[in-house]
Amino acid sequence: MSENPLVASTSEPEERVLEAALRPKNLHDFVGQQRVREQLSLVLEAARIRERTSDHVLLSGPPGLGKTTLAMIVAAEMNAPLRISSGPAIQHAGDLAAILSSLSEGEVLFLDEIHRMSRPAEEMLYMAMEDFRVDIVVGKGAGATAIPLELPPFTLVGATTRAGLLPGPLRDRFGFTGHLEFYSISELELVLRRSAMLMDLKVNSAGFTEVASRSRGTPRIANRLLRRVRDWALVHQKEQIDAQLASRALDMYEVDTRGLDRLDRAVLQALCTKFGGGPVGLSTLAIAVGEETETVETVAEPFLVREGLLGRTPRGRIAMPEAWAHLGLTPPETSPIQPGTRQAPPSFGGGGEDG
């Protein structure tokens, strides 16, 4: 195994053995994302029939939906070794050249957060993906010489949470692009049933529904909450996990019935009680809850907007009717959004003078 610090080993440390065990090993066991699964299965099956490496694969979507798991499945389905690295770890073209030159034929290279790779490395990747070749520049100035280095055929699997940041030439070199969507509660229940079986947990249907409904449509969160419920049941010596037990456990961890955590509720509480429902600028709202602006914008806001609890307008953030109802509060008469209003205001990226 390569000792290159830019490349992470596929072997999991002891504290992550359980998490690794919960990952599906093939497309048949992978729950949800039916369209992506069918399309990817076709791509891999065609590659096996042709006895060639698969086309390069780009997976996009929010965190925790299974991009890394699908990359591992691609390697397993192609019966090929897997190399894992990430965009932030590749800051120079030489970093990428070191990884590419050590690949074996047919190997799958997984680059997480590929949109954060440096521009020189991106430009080197263009030729590597298309022609399986890179040019290594030796020397500087007029005496510099480009030495071509042939690469064995390989499959690149790129994962990104922000596909729009990828340059067009890089996106166009992927033979297959799949976008992962949030999971429904019924799909999350299937994920939890499989995890509970692997963890040897006794959970009834109502218990699965209770955990799934608080998991924000994300399998990673669902499995994490299931482990916390397991811990609670173990400490309190409960053999069977039902809806009431799961509710008590998750309430203790400050995850409410809609999946909101402490930060989410703090944002809504400040917006409704301190600013009368808004509009208020992002940085002002962040100061009110004692968090960094980026934390509020990237961690709390996406889920609150998706759930219809928070709106983004040109003047700032506002509390939607669902937010007032969820907190058990009555909006003032001057509130820009009154209960019963179903149409959300337009969402813009700015959100006020201060962000």
Short mmCIF file of C-alpha atoms in Angstrom, two decimals:
data_model
loop_
_atom_site.label_atom_id
_atom_site.label_comp_id
_atom_site.label_asym_id
_atom_site.label_seq_id
_atom_site.Cartn_x
_atom_site.Cartn_y
_atom_site.Cartn_z
CA MET A 1 0.00 0.00 0.00
CA SER A 2 1.24 3.48 -0.94
CA GLU A 3 2.54 5.62 1.91
CA ASN A 4 1.57 8.80 0.03
CA PRO A 5 0.00 11.13 2.67
CA LEU A 6 -2.28 12.58 -0.01
CA VAL A 7 -4.04 9.25 -0.34
CA ALA A 8 -6.23 7.84 2.40
CA SER A 9 -6.17 4.11 3.03
CA THR A 10 -9.45 2.28 2.54
CA SER A 11 -8.98 0.45 5.84
CA GLU A 12 -11.09 2.03 8.60
CA PRO A 13 -9.76 2.86 12.05
CA GLU A 14 -11.26 0.91 14.91
CA GLU A 15 -13.77 3.57 15.96
CA ARG A 16 -15.24 3.60 12.43
CA VAL A 17 -15.58 -0.13 11.94
CA LEU A 18 -19.31 0.01 12.63
CA GLU A 19 -19.84 2.86 10.19
CA ALA A 20 -17.99 0.92 7.51
CA ALA A 21 -20.08 -2.18 8.22
CA LEU A 22 -23.28 -0.20 7.63
CA ARG A 23 -22.21 0.78 4.11
CA PRO A 24 -23.80 -1.35 1.35
CA LYS A 25 -21.26 -3.35 -0.63
CA ASN A 26 -23.17 -3.56 -3.93
CA LEU A 27 -25.88 -1.74 -5.86
CA HIS A 28 -28.47 -4.36 -4.94
CA ASP A 29 -28.13 -3.49 -1.23
CA PHE A 30 -28.00 0.26 -1.82
CA VAL A 31 -31.33 1.78 -0.73
CA GLY A 32 -32.93 4.72 -2.53
CA GLN A 33 -31.67 6.79 -5.49
CA GLN A 34 -33.40 4.39 -7.88
CA ARG A 35 -32.76 6.39 -11.04
CA VAL A 36 -29.05 6.85 -10.30
CA ARG A 37 -28.71 3.18 -9.32
CA GLU A 38 -30.29 1.99 -12.56
CA GLN A 39 -28.22 4.31 -14.72
CA LEU A 40 -24.96 3.49 -12.93
CA SER A 41 -25.71 -0.24 -13.06
CA LEU A 42 -26.10 0.01 -16.83
CA VAL A 43 -22.80 1.88 -17.21
CA LEU A 44 -20.90 -0.68 -15.12
CA GLU A 45 -22.52 -3.70 -16.77
CA ALA A 46 -21.66 -2.36 -20.23
CA ALA A 47 -18.04 -1.84 -19.15
CA ARG A 48 -17.83 -5.43 -17.87
CA ILE A 49 -19.26 -6.78 -21.14
CA ARG A 50 -16.72 -4.77 -23.14
CA GLU A 51 -13.99 -5.88 -20.69
CA ARG A 52 -12.81 -2.30 -20.34
CA THR A 53 -12.65 0.22 -17.55
CA SER A 54 -15.84 2.12 -16.82
CA ASP A 55 -16.41 5.69 -17.94
CA HIS A 56 -15.50 8.36 -15.40
CA VAL A 57 -18.31 9.04 -12.92
CA LEU A 58 -19.35 12.33 -11.29
CA LEU A 59 -21.67 12.19 -8.27
CA SER A 60 -23.20 15.39 -6.93
CA GLY A 61 -25.60 16.19 -4.13
CA PRO A 62 -25.81 17.27 -0.47
CA PRO A 63 -23.58 15.61 2.14
CA GLY A 64 -24.53 12.25 3.62
CA LEU A 65 -26.56 10.81 0.73
CA GLY A 66 -24.12 8.08 -0.32
CA LYS A 67 -21.57 9.49 -2.76
CA THR A 68 -18.60 7.85 -1.04
CA THR A 69 -20.55 4.59 -0.68
CA LEU A 70 -21.36 4.58 -4.41
CA ALA A 71 -17.68 5.13 -5.23
CA MET A 72 -16.80 2.08 -3.15
CA ILE A 73 -19.55 0.13 -4.89
CA VAL A 74 -18.18 1.11 -8.32
CA ALA A 75 -14.81 -0.41 -7.37
CA ALA A 76 -16.47 -3.53 -5.93
CA GLU A 77 -18.73 -4.04 -8.97
CA MET A 78 -15.74 -3.69 -11.30
CA ASN A 79 -13.64 -5.96 -9.04
CA ALA A 80 -10.97 -3.25 -8.96
CA PRO A 81 -8.85 -1.70 -6.19
CA LEU A 82 -9.96 1.66 -4.80
CA ARG A 83 -7.77 4.70 -4.13
CA ILE A 84 -9.28 7.54 -2.08
CA SER A 85 -8.18 11.17 -1.97
CA SER A 86 -9.83 14.59 -1.85
CA GLY A 87 -9.74 17.88 -3.68
CA PRO A 88 -8.35 19.96 -0.78
CA ALA A 89 -5.41 17.54 -0.45
CA ILE A 90 -4.35 18.15 -4.06
CA GLN A 91 -3.01 21.69 -4.15
CA HIS A 92 -0.30 21.24 -6.77
CA ALA A 93 -0.09 19.47 -10.11
CA GLY A 94 2.76 17.39 -8.69
CA ASP A 95 0.45 16.07 -5.97
CA LEU A 96 -1.95 14.75 -8.60
CA ALA A 97 0.88 13.39 -10.76
CA ALA A 98 2.18 11.37 -7.79
CA ILE A 99 -1.23 9.76 -7.32
CA LEU A 100 -1.91 9.11 -11.01
CA SER A 101 1.51 7.62 -11.67
CA SER A 102 1.02 5.03 -8.92
CA LEU A 103 -2.36 3.77 -10.18
CA SER A 104 -2.63 0.24 -11.48
CA GLU A 105 -4.64 -0.77 -14.55
CA GLY A 106 -8.38 -0.64 -13.95
CA GLU A 107 -8.02 1.01 -10.54
CA VAL A 108 -10.78 3.32 -9.31
CA LEU A 109 -9.65 6.72 -8.05
CA PHE A 110 -12.17 8.49 -5.81
CA LEU A 111 -11.75 12.25 -5.38
CA ASP A 112 -14.08 13.70 -2.77
CA GLU A 113 -14.92 17.42 -2.90
CA ILE A 114 -13.37 17.52 -6.35
CA HIS A 115 -14.49 21.13 -6.86
CA ARG A 116 -11.89 22.23 -4.26
CA MET A 117 -8.93 20.96 -6.27
CA SER A 118 -6.41 23.59 -7.40
CA ARG A 119 -6.58 24.92 -10.97
CA PRO A 120 -3.15 23.54 -12.08
CA ALA A 121 -4.19 20.08 -10.88
CA GLU A 122 -7.53 20.40 -12.70
CA GLU A 123 -5.75 21.19 -15.96
CA MET A 124 -3.52 18.15 -15.55
CA LEU A 125 -6.57 16.02 -14.86
CA TYR A 126 -8.13 16.97 -18.22
CA MET A 127 -5.47 15.10 -20.19
CA ALA A 128 -5.29 12.24 -17.71
CA MET A 129 -9.04 11.58 -17.98
CA GLU A 130 -9.19 11.86 -21.76
CA ASP A 131 -5.87 10.45 -23.01
CA PHE A 132 -4.55 8.61 -19.92
CA ARG A 133 -1.42 10.68 -20.11
CA VAL A 134 0.16 13.55 -18.19
CA ASP A 135 3.04 15.86 -19.05
CA ILE A 136 5.60 16.30 -16.29
CA VAL A 137 7.43 19.63 -16.65
CA VAL A 138 11.09 19.48 -15.66
CA GLY A 139 13.07 22.67 -15.19
CA LYS A 140 11.97 26.30 -15.44
CA GLY A 141 11.87 29.05 -18.02
CA ALA A 142 13.32 28.52 -21.48
CA GLY A 143 15.06 25.33 -20.40
CA ALA A 144 11.87 23.62 -19.18
CA THR A 145 11.05 20.29 -20.78
CA ALA A 146 7.75 18.42 -20.81
CA ILE A 147 8.15 14.68 -20.32
CA PRO A 148 5.03 12.68 -21.33
CA LEU A 149 4.02 9.98 -18.86
CA GLU A 150 1.64 7.27 -20.01
CA LEU A 151 -0.98 6.15 -17.46
CA PRO A 152 -2.80 2.83 -17.27
CA PRO A 153 -6.55 3.02 -17.95
CA PHE A 154 -8.38 3.96 -14.74
CA THR A 155 -11.81 5.15 -13.62
CA LEU A 156 -12.18 8.47 -11.85
CA VAL A 157 -15.13 8.87 -9.50
CA GLY A 158 -15.56 12.49 -8.46
CA ALA A 159 -17.90 13.64 -5.70
CA THR A 160 -19.03 17.19 -5.09
CA THR A 161 -21.60 19.03 -3.01
CA ARG A 162 -21.35 22.04 -5.34
CA ALA A 163 -21.42 20.89 -8.96
CA GLY A 164 -21.79 24.47 -10.18
CA LEU A 165 -18.23 25.24 -9.06
CA LEU A 166 -16.75 22.64 -11.42
CA PRO A 167 -15.37 24.15 -14.64
CA GLY A 168 -17.20 23.08 -17.79
CA PRO A 169 -14.23 21.27 -19.38
CA LEU A 170 -13.91 19.05 -16.29
CA ARG A 171 -17.64 18.26 -16.09
CA ASP A 172 -17.74 17.37 -19.78
CA ARG A 173 -15.05 14.71 -19.36
CA PHE A 174 -17.20 12.58 -17.07
CA GLY A 175 -19.04 9.89 -18.99
CA PHE A 176 -21.77 9.60 -16.36
CA THR A 177 -23.16 12.25 -14.02
CA GLY A 178 -25.56 11.37 -11.23
CA HIS A 179 -27.30 13.76 -8.86
CA LEU A 180 -28.37 12.33 -5.49
CA GLU A 181 -31.66 13.51 -3.97
CA PHE A 182 -32.82 13.62 -0.36
CA TYR A 183 -34.51 10.44 0.88
CA SER A 184 -38.18 10.02 1.74
CA ILE A 185 -39.19 8.75 5.18
CA SER A 186 -40.11 5.34 3.73
CA GLU A 187 -36.67 5.03 2.10
CA LEU A 188 -34.96 6.03 5.35
CA GLU A 189 -36.95 3.35 7.17
CA LEU A 190 -35.47 0.76 4.79
CA VAL A 191 -31.99 2.13 5.51
CA LEU A 192 -32.65 1.91 9.25
CA ARG A 193 -34.06 -1.62 9.04
CA ARG A 194 -30.89 -2.81 7.31
CA SER A 195 -28.69 -1.00 9.86
CA ALA A 196 -30.67 -2.34 12.81
CA MET A 197 -30.27 -5.88 11.49
CA LEU A 198 -26.50 -5.43 11.20
CA MET A 199 -26.36 -3.90 14.70
CA ASP A 200 -28.59 -6.66 16.13
CA LEU A 201 -31.17 -4.15 17.40
CA LYS A 202 -34.82 -4.87 18.09
CA VAL A 203 -36.85 -1.97 16.72
CA ASN A 204 -40.55 -2.00 15.82
CA SER A 205 -42.09 -0.20 12.82
CA ALA A 206 -43.15 2.85 14.86
CA GLY A 207 -39.60 3.16 16.20
CA PHE A 208 -38.15 3.18 12.69
CA THR A 209 -40.67 5.82 11.60
CA GLU A 210 -39.84 8.01 14.59
CA VAL A 211 -36.10 7.98 13.85
CA ALA A 212 -36.58 8.37 10.08
CA SER A 213 -38.86 11.39 10.50
CA ARG A 214 -36.13 13.23 12.42
CA SER A 215 -33.29 12.37 10.03
CA ARG A 216 -33.58 15.32 7.61
CA GLY A 217 -33.85 13.02 4.58
CA THR A 218 -30.23 11.93 5.02
CA PRO A 219 -29.06 8.31 5.59
CA ARG A 220 -25.89 9.41 7.39
CA ILE A 221 -27.96 11.31 9.94
CA ALA A 222 -30.43 8.43 10.22
CA ASN A 223 -27.68 5.95 11.08
CA ARG A 224 -26.13 8.37 13.55
CA LEU A 225 -29.45 8.90 15.33
CA LEU A 226 -30.06 5.15 15.39
CA ARG A 227 -26.72 4.66 17.16
CA ARG A 228 -27.67 7.30 19.74
CA VAL A 229 -31.02 5.60 20.34
CA ARG A 230 -29.17 2.30 20.71
CA ASP A 231 -26.89 3.88 23.34
CA TRP A 232 -29.89 5.26 25.23
CA ALA A 233 -31.64 1.88 25.20
CA LEU A 234 -28.45 0.14 26.34
CA VAL A 235 -27.92 2.47 29.29
CA HIS A 236 -31.58 2.25 30.33
CA GLN A 237 -31.63 -1.52 29.78
CA LYS A 238 -34.41 -1.53 27.19
CA GLU A 239 -34.54 -4.52 24.86
CA GLN A 240 -37.16 -3.26 22.38
CA ILE A 241 -37.03 0.18 20.77
CA ASP A 242 -40.43 1.68 20.03
CA ALA A 243 -41.61 5.16 19.03
CA GLN A 244 -41.86 6.40 22.63
CA LEU A 245 -38.37 5.20 23.54
CA ALA A 246 -36.86 6.63 20.33
CA SER A 247 -38.63 9.94 20.99
CA ARG A 248 -37.29 10.18 24.54
CA ALA A 249 -33.76 9.38 23.38
CA LEU A 250 -33.76 11.91 20.55
CA ASP A 251 -35.37 14.58 22.72
CA MET A 252 -32.45 14.18 25.09
CA TYR A 253 -30.08 14.81 22.18
CA GLU A 254 -32.12 17.94 21.27
CA VAL A 255 -33.39 16.62 17.95
CA ASP A 256 -37.05 17.57 17.65
CA THR A 257 -39.90 15.96 15.72
CA ARG A 258 -38.98 17.71 12.45
CA GLY A 259 -35.26 16.98 12.74
CA LEU A 260 -34.28 20.46 13.93
CA ASP A 261 -31.30 20.58 16.27
CA ARG A 262 -30.17 23.23 18.75
CA LEU A 263 -28.73 25.58 16.12
CA ASP A 264 -31.79 25.35 13.86
CA ARG A 265 -34.14 26.21 16.71
CA ALA A 266 -31.85 29.00 17.93
CA VAL A 267 -31.95 30.61 14.46
CA LEU A 268 -35.74 30.41 14.28
CA GLN A 269 -36.16 31.55 17.89
CA ALA A 270 -33.94 34.59 17.34
CA LEU A 271 -35.63 35.43 14.04
CA CYS A 272 -39.12 35.29 15.59
CA THR A 273 -38.56 36.70 19.08
CA LYS A 274 -35.73 39.21 18.57
CA PHE A 275 -36.51 40.47 15.09
CA GLY A 276 -40.29 40.00 14.85
CA GLY A 277 -39.96 37.49 12.04
CA GLY A 278 -37.61 39.62 9.95
CA PRO A 279 -36.46 40.61 7.48
CA VAL A 280 -32.99 40.60 9.03
CA GLY A 281 -29.52 40.29 7.50
CA LEU A 282 -27.57 37.04 7.75
CA SER A 283 -24.63 38.44 9.74
CA THR A 284 -26.98 40.11 12.25
CA LEU A 285 -28.84 36.83 12.68
CA ALA A 286 -25.54 34.97 13.16
CA ILE A 287 -24.44 37.39 15.89
CA ALA A 288 -27.79 36.92 17.65
CA VAL A 289 -27.25 33.15 17.92
CA GLY A 290 -23.52 33.40 18.69
CA GLU A 291 -22.33 31.59 15.58
CA GLU A 292 -20.22 32.43 12.56
CA THR A 293 -22.08 33.70 9.49
CA GLU A 294 -20.81 30.78 7.39
CA THR A 295 -22.06 28.27 9.98
CA VAL A 296 -25.59 29.65 9.90
CA GLU A 297 -25.59 29.89 6.10
CA THR A 298 -24.17 26.45 5.32
CA VAL A 299 -25.30 24.33 8.29
CA ALA A 300 -28.70 25.64 9.40
CA GLU A 301 -30.16 27.57 6.48
CA PRO A 302 -30.39 24.90 3.74
CA PHE A 303 -32.57 22.60 5.85
CA LEU A 304 -34.72 25.43 7.22
CA VAL A 305 -35.37 26.79 3.73
CA ARG A 306 -36.11 23.29 2.37
CA GLU A 307 -38.61 22.70 5.19
CA GLY A 308 -40.38 25.99 4.50
CA LEU A 309 -39.45 27.43 7.89
CA LEU A 310 -37.20 30.25 6.70
CA GLY A 311 -37.31 32.47 3.63
CA ARG A 312 -34.58 34.42 1.87
CA THR A 313 -35.59 37.76 0.34
CA PRO A 314 -33.65 40.74 -1.08
CA ARG A 315 -34.12 42.51 2.28
CA GLY A 316 -32.99 39.59 4.47
CA ARG A 317 -34.16 36.41 6.18
CA ILE A 318 -37.78 36.06 7.27
CA ALA A 319 -39.67 33.49 9.34
CA MET A 320 -42.31 31.58 7.40
CA PRO A 321 -45.72 30.62 8.88
CA GLU A 322 -44.46 27.08 9.53
CA ALA A 323 -41.72 28.48 11.77
CA TRP A 324 -44.14 30.37 13.99
CA ALA A 325 -46.38 27.30 14.23
CA HIS A 326 -43.47 24.98 15.01
CA LEU A 327 -42.28 27.22 17.84
CA GLY A 328 -45.82 27.67 19.14
CA LEU A 329 -45.66 31.44 18.67
CA THR A 330 -48.09 33.95 17.18
CA PRO A 331 -46.61 36.31 14.59
CA PRO A 332 -47.15 40.06 15.14
CA GLU A 333 -49.57 41.87 12.85
CA THR A 334 -46.62 43.62 11.22
CA SER A 335 -45.01 40.31 10.26
CA PRO A 336 -44.31 40.12 6.49
CA ILE A 337 -45.76 36.60 6.40
CA GLN A 338 -49.03 35.76 8.14
CA PRO A 339 -50.38 32.29 9.00
CA GLY A 340 -52.33 30.80 6.11
CA THR A 341 -50.02 32.32 3.53
CA ARG A 342 -48.89 29.43 1.38
CA GLN A 343 -46.70 31.15 -1.17
CA ALA A 344 -43.12 31.71 -0.09
CA PRO A 345 -41.32 34.89 -1.12
CA PRO A 346 -38.67 34.59 -3.80
CA SER A 347 -35.31 33.25 -2.64
CA PHE A 348 -32.18 35.17 -3.56
CA GLY A 349 -28.54 34.54 -2.74
CA GLY A 350 -27.93 37.97 -1.18
CA GLY A 351 -30.25 38.23 1.79
CA GLY A 352 -29.79 41.81 2.96
CA GLU A 353 -27.01 44.34 3.11
CA ASP A 354 -24.97 42.25 5.53
CA GLY A 355 -25.32 38.96 3.69
#
